[in-house]
Amino acid sequence: MEATREAAPMAASASSSSPLHIVMFPWLAFGHMIPFLELAKRLARRGLAVTFVSTPRNAARLGAIPPALSAHLRVVPLDLPAVDGLPEGAESTADAPPEKVGLLKKAFDGLAAPFAGFVAEACAAGHGESTPTAAGFSRKPDWIILDFAQNWVWPIAEEHKIPCAMFSIFPAAMVAFVGPRQENLAHPRTKTEHFMVQPPWIPFPSNVAYRRRHGAEWIAAVFRPNASGVSDADRFWEMEHACCRLIIHRSCPEAEPRLFPLLTELFAKPSVPAGLLMPPPPPAAGVDDDDDDVSMDDQHIAMAMRWLDEQPERSVIYVALGSEAPLTVGHVRELALGLELAGVRFLWALRAPPSASSVNRDKCAADADLLLPDGFRSRVAAARGGLVCARWVPQLRILAHRATGGFLTHCGWSSIFESLRFALPLVMLPLFADQGLGVQALPAREIGVEVACNDDGSFRRDAIAAAVRQVMVEEKGKALSRKAEELRDVLGDEGRQEMYLDELVGYLQRYK
């Protein structure tokens, strides 16, 4: 913390001089693009000029830049090259089934040439380091902030002498668990079981390990080449070693104690917290959410909100497992029957993953309906009350609603923070990716109950019902809510969260 606080005065000097020009370029997943865009907005509010790079369809779905920020934040779309086998029109992981994501990475690699052209043009338009402009966009980029996947960016940045930083949207625990290349070479993990224990380079007792085999098998695959020809771990290591002067984390020491000094030591460069980037409270009317599809059915949303308005206070559990969860028919049916067995009110945002040949959202909604058990909708509607929404819903508005009393979630990092904003206790059902690690710290904080699952990731309806009832019906739920309020007060300290962003600006000024 002392190192970061030293940078705080630099934030003020950065904002008072010619503004920095930052280029931000996330991986093509909404779980990445949304935090990148939120960080871009926070930097733009501090007077920096931010160019956000993505593909045309993703840029459209992320929505328009708020008018108040339009002078400091712009979006530059780059056309994604076609790749054989990738669904037509697929520009994000939400558009492709899991087995096709490697092909999406291959298409993403094809953005190297267009991105190089954009950077060259941005540098040619620059008028030198000392020329002030209204927003700084005519200034040569001072930084490129990238995701884990652009291992091809180093020659571009080197040619134009632009420093790079990596922005990790994962828990800091995930980065520590992956570790640097040299530690992995010194301590090779060749079996699934090796990913189910704490890595030897974490020198203090922690719970940073995958407890179930299916999670360990998922992370083991990260270290193997995929259809793009390179592994995700190699992408990360090449990015981190060759390109990056800083690693920026969507986290903070209060959320993940002891990890920031360790990461700075392991990777031999500053690991800087950007804070949690919690979304602002939703407006009382209208939709201003951070989901991945702005082409929403207003009538459908209005119906869902009216249904919530009719429910008693804190009586509804909101159920959402993300837009990219690898759900099977078995998962959906056991979850549905578990909710029915629990006998509590629920609002379920159910999404079927896109097929290998289509990214049509209407078809995905119809597919979601087909996953449900026969007669499920009518039975739960006639009983205690349950609503299944197979189209987009405004998650923040639902979490903020007075009728919502809990959240059944896959425990993605963003969903955890959104639930904490409203101090909601959790029913935790991690499915893949970092979810098995991000959830590890939560039981110790006593803000949720994890669904009992088998080693292969499957679960039964009675386990769903038991966890839901603990949170929503039994006395334990009240204790969980109190703990959630306590943790919200710690992590939701807006002054401290703003301080981390000011210190980040100081680092960007200092290290450029």
Short mmCIF file of C-alpha atoms in Angstrom, two decimals, residues 1-15 20 22 39 42-43 46 48 143 145 165 246-249 251-254 260 270-277 494-512:
data_model
loop_
_atom_site.label_atom_id
_atom_site.label_comp_id
_atom_site.label_asym_id
_atom_site.label_seq_id
_atom_site.Cartn_x
_atom_site.Cartn_y
_atom_site.Cartn_z
CA MET A 1 0.00 0.00 0.00
CA GLU A 2 2.85 2.43 0.70
CA ALA A 3 4.10 2.17 -2.88
CA THR A 4 0.69 2.99 -4.29
CA ARG A 5 0.14 5.91 -1.96
CA GLU A 6 3.40 7.51 -3.12
CA ALA A 7 1.81 7.83 -6.55
CA ALA A 8 -1.24 9.74 -5.36
CA PRO A 9 0.22 13.24 -5.88
CA MET A 10 1.05 12.27 -9.45
CA ALA A 11 -2.66 11.82 -10.22
CA ALA A 12 -3.30 15.50 -9.66
CA SER A 13 -0.34 16.55 -11.81
CA ALA A 14 -1.49 14.22 -14.59
CA SER A 15 -4.91 15.82 -14.69
CA LEU A 20 -2.69 11.32 -21.31
CA ILE A 22 -4.84 5.83 -23.39
CA LEU A 39 -12.34 1.56 -16.36
CA ARG A 42 -13.52 6.25 -14.92
CA LEU A 43 -10.31 7.41 -16.61
CA ARG A 46 -10.53 12.19 -14.75
CA LEU A 48 -7.75 11.46 -19.78
CA TRP A 143 -0.25 3.85 -23.15
CA ILE A 145 -3.84 -1.16 -21.98
CA ALA A 165 -0.01 -2.37 -19.37
CA LEU A 246 2.37 -2.64 -15.14
CA ILE A 247 -0.27 -5.22 -14.32
CA ILE A 248 -3.54 -3.53 -13.37
CA HIS A 249 -6.05 -5.59 -11.41
CA SER A 251 -9.39 -5.79 -7.27
CA CYS A 252 -8.01 -4.19 -4.14
CA PRO A 253 -6.10 -5.27 -1.02
CA GLU A 254 -9.27 -5.21 1.10
CA PHE A 260 -0.60 -7.48 -4.30
CA PRO A 270 4.08 -3.24 -10.10
CA SER A 271 0.73 -4.94 -9.57
CA VAL A 272 -1.63 -2.00 -9.22
CA PRO A 273 -5.22 -2.12 -7.93
CA ALA A 274 -7.81 -0.27 -9.98
CA GLY A 275 -10.40 -0.93 -7.30
CA LEU A 276 -13.50 -3.02 -7.77
CA LEU A 277 -15.12 -0.76 -10.39
CA GLU A 494 -16.32 4.97 -2.46
CA GLY A 495 -13.58 7.27 -1.23
CA ARG A 496 -11.10 4.43 -1.01
CA GLN A 497 -12.16 3.02 -4.38
CA GLU A 498 -11.70 6.45 -6.00
CA MET A 499 -8.28 6.68 -4.36
CA TYR A 500 -7.17 3.52 -6.15
CA LEU A 501 -8.17 5.04 -9.49
CA ASP A 502 -6.32 8.28 -8.69
CA GLU A 503 -3.24 6.25 -7.79
CA LEU A 504 -3.54 4.29 -11.03
CA VAL A 505 -3.48 7.56 -13.00
CA GLY A 506 -0.36 8.47 -11.03
CA TYR A 507 1.29 5.21 -12.06
CA LEU A 508 0.38 5.77 -15.71
CA GLN A 509 1.95 9.23 -15.52
CA ARG A 510 5.05 7.99 -13.72
CA TYR A 511 5.85 4.95 -15.86
CA LYS A 512 5.12 6.29 -19.36
#
